[in-house]
XYZ file of C-alpha atoms in Angstrom:
475
model
C 0.000 0.000 0.000
C 1.503 3.316 -1.028
C 0.312 6.681 0.239
C 0.470 7.995 -3.328
C -2.668 5.933 -4.009
C -4.605 8.447 -1.936
C -5.765 11.847 -3.150
C -3.110 14.546 -2.941
C -3.154 16.018 0.548
C -1.238 18.569 2.509
C -0.131 17.652 6.028
C -2.553 18.625 8.764
C 0.369 20.003 10.780
C 3.638 21.746 9.872
C 6.448 19.438 8.830
C 9.921 19.551 10.456
C 12.031 22.600 9.844
C 14.658 20.935 7.640
C 13.188 20.334 4.147
C 16.149 18.097 3.240
C 14.740 15.472 5.582
C 11.491 15.173 3.657
C 12.060 16.085 0.004
C 8.969 14.204 -1.213
C 6.565 15.551 1.393
C 3.781 17.974 0.421
C 4.053 21.662 1.200
C 2.453 22.755 4.510
C -0.876 24.508 4.249
C -3.743 25.589 6.458
C -5.644 22.324 6.939
C -8.655 22.479 9.243
C -10.749 19.611 10.599
C -14.208 19.006 9.193
C -16.906 21.222 10.688
C -20.382 20.006 11.616
C -22.100 22.400 9.207
C -19.828 21.381 6.316
C -20.411 17.708 7.071
C -24.174 18.271 6.761
C -24.331 20.666 3.842
C -20.863 21.189 2.385
C -19.176 19.784 -0.707
C -18.498 16.424 0.963
C -21.857 16.077 2.724
C -23.327 13.507 0.330
C -20.271 11.273 0.437
C -19.989 11.559 4.215
C -23.651 10.563 4.570
C -23.088 7.559 2.309
C -20.041 6.391 4.281
C -21.830 6.925 7.583
C -24.762 4.829 6.358
C -22.347 2.051 5.383
C -20.815 2.068 8.851
C -24.248 2.021 10.483
C -25.173 -0.954 8.285
C -22.098 -2.845 9.481
C -20.297 -2.725 6.154
C -16.522 -2.572 5.819
C -15.256 0.790 4.584
C -12.204 1.180 2.363
C -9.139 3.384 2.743
C -10.503 6.277 0.706
C -13.679 6.332 2.801
C -11.630 6.278 6.001
C -9.594 9.197 4.705
C -12.793 11.087 3.864
C -13.984 10.644 7.458
C -10.629 11.709 8.849
C -10.368 14.812 6.676
C -13.950 16.014 6.365
C -16.084 14.305 8.995
C -16.955 16.450 11.979
C -15.717 15.155 15.310
C -19.143 14.256 16.693
C -19.990 12.167 13.626
C -16.724 10.264 13.982
C -17.452 9.723 17.673
C -20.980 8.484 16.967
C -19.778 5.953 14.390
C -16.801 4.828 16.478
C -19.014 4.261 19.515
C -21.408 2.221 17.385
C -18.533 0.041 16.181
C -17.216 -0.314 19.716
C -20.572 -1.627 20.917
C -20.713 -4.152 18.096
C -17.363 -5.574 19.085
C -17.828 -5.178 22.848
C -21.549 -4.869 23.604
C -21.299 -4.878 27.397
C -20.964 -1.556 29.236
C -17.554 -2.606 30.516
C -14.137 -0.988 30.290
C -11.217 -3.211 31.160
C -7.729 -2.523 32.441
C -4.788 -4.603 33.653
C -2.684 -4.251 36.788
C 0.835 -4.222 35.423
C 4.218 -2.602 35.464
C 6.543 -1.328 32.746
C 10.109 -2.397 33.365
C 12.918 -1.119 31.192
C 15.936 -3.294 32.022
C 18.443 -1.101 30.149
C 18.563 2.028 28.028
C 21.478 1.430 25.637
C 20.305 1.393 22.010
C 22.027 1.594 18.627
C 19.098 2.888 16.527
C 19.348 6.591 17.480
C 15.647 7.390 16.965
C 15.257 11.169 17.040
C 11.867 11.031 18.792
C 13.128 8.957 21.753
C 14.167 10.778 24.916
C 14.838 7.534 26.784
C 17.757 5.868 25.022
C 21.514 6.445 25.302
C 24.223 5.418 22.881
C 25.983 2.234 24.055
C 29.328 3.963 24.743
C 27.750 6.923 26.475
C 28.233 7.519 30.199
C 24.432 7.858 30.431
C 23.759 4.150 29.866
C 22.536 1.938 32.668
C 21.249 -1.612 33.146
C 19.245 -3.141 35.962
C 20.605 -6.210 37.693
C 18.627 -9.459 37.632
C 17.851 -8.941 41.316
C 16.503 -5.433 40.714
C 14.230 -6.681 37.938
C 12.915 -9.564 40.030
C 12.266 -7.218 42.966
C 10.074 -5.103 40.680
C 8.211 -8.210 39.460
C 7.733 -9.371 43.053
C 6.281 -5.999 44.010
C 3.865 -6.216 41.073
C 2.816 -9.763 42.014
C 2.266 -8.737 45.638
C -0.607 -6.399 44.672
C -2.249 -8.859 42.297
C -0.524 -7.736 39.108
C -1.081 -9.794 35.976
C 1.607 -8.562 33.619
C 5.034 -7.036 33.264
C 5.709 -5.140 30.053
C 9.454 -5.180 29.457
C 11.348 -3.542 26.632
C 14.878 -2.226 26.499
C 16.361 -1.192 23.196
C 18.664 -2.510 20.513
C 21.473 -3.430 22.873
C 24.679 -4.583 21.156
C 25.379 -7.455 23.580
C 22.197 -8.244 25.560
C 20.424 -10.667 23.243
C 17.789 -13.403 23.205
C 19.621 -15.805 25.558
C 19.583 -13.146 28.293
C 15.866 -12.635 27.754
C 15.141 -16.385 27.764
C 16.838 -16.760 31.139
C 14.945 -13.794 32.589
C 11.566 -14.912 31.234
C 12.103 -18.460 32.525
C 12.894 -17.214 36.026
C 9.906 -14.862 36.135
C 7.523 -17.499 34.763
C 8.621 -20.172 37.222
C 8.669 -17.870 40.260
C 5.541 -15.829 39.471
C 3.240 -18.033 37.354
C 0.367 -15.511 37.498
C 2.510 -12.800 35.862
C 2.581 -12.804 32.071
C 5.771 -11.697 30.340
C 4.416 -9.238 27.767
C 7.879 -8.367 26.521
C 10.118 -7.225 23.671
C 9.001 -5.711 20.359
C 9.229 -6.514 16.668
C 12.320 -4.296 16.164
C 14.097 -5.971 19.099
C 13.370 -9.422 17.666
C 14.617 -8.260 14.280
C 17.766 -6.991 16.025
C 18.303 -10.388 17.650
C 17.948 -12.109 14.295
C 20.527 -9.811 12.700
C 23.140 -9.879 15.467
C 22.778 -13.570 16.353
C 22.652 -14.602 12.689
C 20.012 -17.233 13.193
C 16.409 -17.571 11.963
C 13.712 -15.567 13.681
C 11.610 -18.728 14.021
C 14.294 -20.257 16.271
C 14.445 -17.153 18.450
C 10.651 -17.138 18.820
C 10.692 -20.863 19.634
C 13.286 -20.395 22.391
C 11.440 -17.455 23.931
C 8.150 -19.382 23.961
C 9.856 -22.375 25.559
C 11.128 -20.047 28.302
C 7.578 -18.872 29.050
C 7.078 -15.832 26.826
C 3.370 -14.990 26.798
C 2.681 -12.184 24.298
C 4.331 -9.520 22.144
C 3.710 -5.774 22.622
C 3.083 -3.631 19.563
C 5.970 -1.253 20.184
C 8.232 -0.022 17.429
C 5.464 0.351 14.858
C 5.627 4.162 14.985
C 4.175 4.800 11.503
C 4.051 1.810 9.127
C 4.968 3.941 6.127
C 8.511 3.857 4.757
C 8.677 7.564 3.879
C 7.980 8.435 7.495
C 10.231 5.758 8.975
C 13.183 6.950 6.904
C 12.817 10.353 8.549
C 12.061 9.538 12.182
C 13.679 6.093 12.598
C 15.956 5.335 9.636
C 17.913 2.628 11.456
C 14.899 0.807 12.856
C 13.000 -2.147 11.407
C 11.200 -1.546 8.110
C 7.436 -1.602 7.762
C 7.417 -5.000 6.042
C 9.739 -6.520 8.634
C 7.630 -5.238 11.550
C 4.594 -6.900 10.000
C 6.507 -10.094 9.187
C 7.707 -10.437 12.790
C 4.153 -10.174 14.084
C 3.014 -12.649 11.450
C 5.604 -15.200 12.607
C 4.692 -14.624 16.252
C 1.008 -15.208 15.438
C 1.832 -18.344 13.477
C 3.827 -19.636 16.442
C 0.674 -19.402 18.579
C 1.160 -16.112 20.428
C -0.986 -13.010 20.351
C 0.332 -9.474 20.001
C -0.943 -5.908 20.084
C -0.749 -3.181 17.444
C 0.160 0.456 17.944
C 0.677 3.737 16.118
C 2.588 6.886 17.030
C 1.259 9.814 14.997
C 1.679 13.572 14.919
C 5.222 13.896 13.642
C 5.937 14.129 9.894
C 3.150 11.969 8.461
C 0.128 13.057 6.448
C -3.432 12.034 7.198
C -3.273 9.671 4.212
C -0.263 7.958 5.758
C -2.155 7.393 9.000
C -4.777 5.574 6.973
C -2.068 3.606 5.202
C -0.884 2.442 8.621
C -4.403 1.184 9.364
C -4.533 -0.579 5.990
C -1.370 -2.543 6.692
C -2.638 -3.628 10.107
C -6.058 -4.682 8.820
C -4.518 -6.697 6.004
C -2.350 -8.679 8.426
C -5.216 -9.166 10.857
C -7.354 -10.543 8.025
C -4.653 -13.145 7.460
C -3.786 -14.130 11.047
C -6.332 -12.769 13.530
C -3.453 -12.472 15.990
C -3.810 -8.866 17.194
C -5.661 -8.524 20.485
C -5.907 -4.735 20.515
C -4.845 -1.448 18.944
C -3.573 1.669 20.721
C -2.372 4.997 19.367
C -0.795 8.102 20.843
C 0.712 11.317 19.602
C 4.428 12.053 19.461
C 5.806 13.603 22.647
C 8.546 15.855 21.205
C 9.640 17.624 24.385
C 13.115 16.600 25.500
C 13.846 14.351 22.529
C 17.212 14.475 20.707
C 15.625 16.041 17.609
C 12.959 18.143 19.291
C 13.814 21.100 17.042
C 12.865 19.058 13.961
C 9.455 17.972 15.169
C 6.224 19.969 15.154
C 4.590 20.914 18.431
C 2.455 18.280 20.125
C -0.848 17.619 18.357
C -4.221 18.692 19.722
C -6.572 16.502 21.771
C -9.170 16.701 18.997
C -6.737 15.105 16.536
C -6.199 12.264 18.995
C -9.946 11.667 19.179
C -10.292 11.920 15.402
C -7.467 9.431 14.812
C -8.689 7.023 17.483
C -12.259 7.179 16.212
C -11.327 6.473 12.599
C -9.118 3.601 13.800
C -12.091 1.992 15.553
C -14.244 2.352 12.448
C -11.650 1.074 9.978
C -9.983 -1.676 12.045
C -13.119 -3.793 12.052
C -11.229 -7.037 12.663
C -9.445 -6.021 15.882
C -11.700 -6.472 18.877
C -10.243 -4.075 21.421
C -9.166 -0.435 21.344
C -6.938 0.811 24.149
C -6.863 4.427 25.252
C -3.549 6.054 26.166
C -4.073 7.798 29.477
C -0.323 8.038 30.084
C 0.057 10.416 27.127
C -3.450 11.929 26.993
C -4.373 12.189 30.666
C -7.402 10.756 32.459
C -9.911 13.346 31.250
C -9.153 12.863 27.556
C -9.035 9.097 27.988
C -12.509 9.208 29.518
C -13.773 11.015 26.416
C -12.055 8.463 24.187
C -14.343 5.783 25.657
C -17.019 7.374 23.431
C -14.651 7.353 20.476
C -14.238 3.595 20.241
C -12.002 2.696 23.177
C -13.055 -0.137 25.495
C -9.832 -0.649 27.455
C -7.751 1.591 29.737
C -4.493 -0.294 29.260
C -2.219 -0.923 32.213
C -2.017 0.683 35.618
C 1.728 1.055 34.991
C 3.156 1.101 38.485
C 6.257 2.341 36.705
C 6.851 3.953 33.292
C 10.076 5.431 31.971
C 9.895 6.008 28.209
C 7.255 8.707 27.615
C 7.994 10.208 31.039
C 11.531 10.818 29.758
C 9.884 13.227 27.284
C 8.151 15.109 30.079
C 4.796 13.293 29.912
C 3.691 12.313 33.428
C 0.173 10.927 33.699
C 0.468 7.760 35.806
C -2.587 7.186 37.978
C -3.748 4.926 40.793
C -6.183 2.067 40.247
C -8.862 3.860 42.262
C -8.548 6.957 40.040
C -8.766 4.853 36.881
C -11.875 3.083 38.146
C -13.460 6.354 39.212
C -12.995 7.844 35.738
C -14.373 4.720 34.060
C -17.474 4.734 36.283
C -18.092 8.430 35.717
C -17.901 7.733 32.005
C -20.869 5.373 32.356
C -19.034 2.041 32.345
C -18.175 -0.721 34.759
C -14.427 -1.170 35.372
C -13.111 -4.738 35.328
C -9.599 -6.078 35.549
C -8.356 -8.294 32.714
C -5.357 -10.385 31.802
C -2.936 -9.909 28.888
C -5.261 -11.722 26.469
C -8.379 -9.721 27.416
C -9.960 -12.453 29.469
C -11.684 -11.036 32.576
C -9.612 -11.530 35.733
C -11.750 -9.775 38.336
C -13.404 -11.202 41.456
C -16.407 -8.920 40.871
C -17.221 -10.713 37.624
C -19.762 -13.532 37.866
C -19.708 -14.957 34.342
C -17.401 -17.613 32.958
C -17.574 -17.027 29.195
C -15.523 -13.828 29.132
C -12.914 -15.181 31.555
C -11.647 -17.001 28.467
C -8.861 -16.770 27.424
C -6.953 -17.189 30.650
C -3.568 -18.174 29.271
C -1.415 -17.913 26.176
C -2.499 -21.430 25.177
C -6.185 -20.532 25.333
C -5.482 -17.243 23.565
C -3.899 -19.125 20.645
C -7.360 -19.969 19.324
C -7.094 -17.738 16.321
C -6.876 -18.025 12.566
C -3.091 -18.328 12.428
C -3.060 -21.556 14.438
C -5.912 -23.192 12.553
C -7.703 -23.873 15.847
C -10.218 -21.054 15.944
C -13.675 -22.127 17.206
C -15.055 -18.911 15.691
C -13.595 -16.385 13.242
C -11.892 -13.367 14.737
C -12.479 -11.388 11.557
C -15.814 -9.621 11.725
C -18.449 -10.727 9.240
C -20.313 -7.972 7.367
C -23.680 -6.956 8.743
C -24.930 -5.104 11.818
C -25.772 -8.222 13.819
C -22.512 -10.174 13.529
C -19.090 -9.276 14.778
C -17.439 -12.689 14.909
C -16.339 -12.070 18.504
C -17.427 -13.910 21.619
C -19.592 -11.675 23.801
C -19.164 -11.284 27.575
C -21.975 -12.798 29.617
C -23.334 -12.463 33.151
C -21.634 -9.181 33.930
C -21.759 -8.506 37.646
C -23.945 -5.738 39.027
C -22.805 -2.256 37.976
C -22.853 -1.066 41.564
C -20.422 -3.701 42.827
C -17.832 -2.144 45.140
C -14.563 -0.961 43.639
C -11.387 -2.887 44.308
C -8.871 -0.713 46.063
C -5.310 -1.641 45.125
C -2.506 0.066 46.988
C 1.072 -0.174 45.805
C 3.652 -1.161 48.433
C 5.567 2.042 47.774
C 3.091 4.717 46.725
C 5.756 7.391 47.166
C 7.736 5.802 44.343
C 4.742 6.055 42.041
C 4.074 9.631 43.082
C 7.653 10.608 42.241
C 6.900 9.688 38.623
C 3.257 10.808 38.424
C 3.897 14.403 39.346
C 1.546 16.119 36.937
C -2.215 16.498 37.016
C -4.210 14.976 34.124
C -4.387 17.310 31.143
């Protein structure tokens, strides 16, 4: 899929200052989002009405129609359609979240991504690495409060490779069997394959044997080569990122999908990113969820080249169109760490049905000055005030909450149960949604506990440590 297949567009935000970095990019102009009056009576009103009717009828829209919504649909129309799609995929008035922790075991990385404020060059005096004992102490703390997952990613380290990760995963899995290792990323796996000079399939096999449970969607950034060559020229290509996830799905694991927008891409290239994800999901069914967030340029090595941070309305627009277009991915995760609790609450009406992780610790986006970590009680309060029931889940979106009385949506409870998808040939039902308003292809939660059930209060053993990171009020 090439962005040139779309109608000629100007970026909706100014491009970086150095034109040599983007010689093929359009010239900046004064793009404005679609207004409600224009959507009803303007030049695109008839086409917008036709696309909206298709969405309401449960039909799959194409890339050009998604771009029309993104560029000319008013925000409330996008929200209405995204909420409709969300309720088809997840009909219960439930918003899930997972008690987890982000652990970054080291910060040395050879890819030099200009948007990353976290990494340090391997020979720099700013590099650091946690000891095995320090990592296990963090996992133990997470397990002690009922945590279900540790999300661990480092960088493209020149010497810490897959054998180190296999040993760590095996120790965590054997010591804390209720904690899933949701670890690594497609670019890190590609790095292992290159440095170790052995097939990716072998690396995946060894990691699974050690107890690896699922793959995060990190490193996707924007799945468009023009953009990647500007913001991450030394990182995995678009095709390789997709191929890694394909191999992981075929090996029986699930993964998530992500997108970082608001840097040098056009609106058409955001849609191209969605196209590539939907095509792979049609083939494997292996993505559990999609999450997007805007670039956090403050404090990054190339901050002077990036535009200012995008507006909240663009986040809602992008998230809403993602929910409408990605009709074969069941869950949409909001990004409260980058958007804040208030905006994340609004996003629940723009297609999101999951609040992500509680993140007892987070280091990457906070390195760029974005501090929005919150307590479990605050997350649940915001979900309830948004009109939904909060429930805890596991890494595979099975319900893992004592307040839940049904059994159907507790499935899947493990990586083996979660492997029931198209890629493994074992699916009891298709994960790809069938056309029509009354079929989604997804199993529906049943017997949801009473909405007024008391909230679970989870206190971290060291709340002061969390507060040192979460020092900023929600924006």
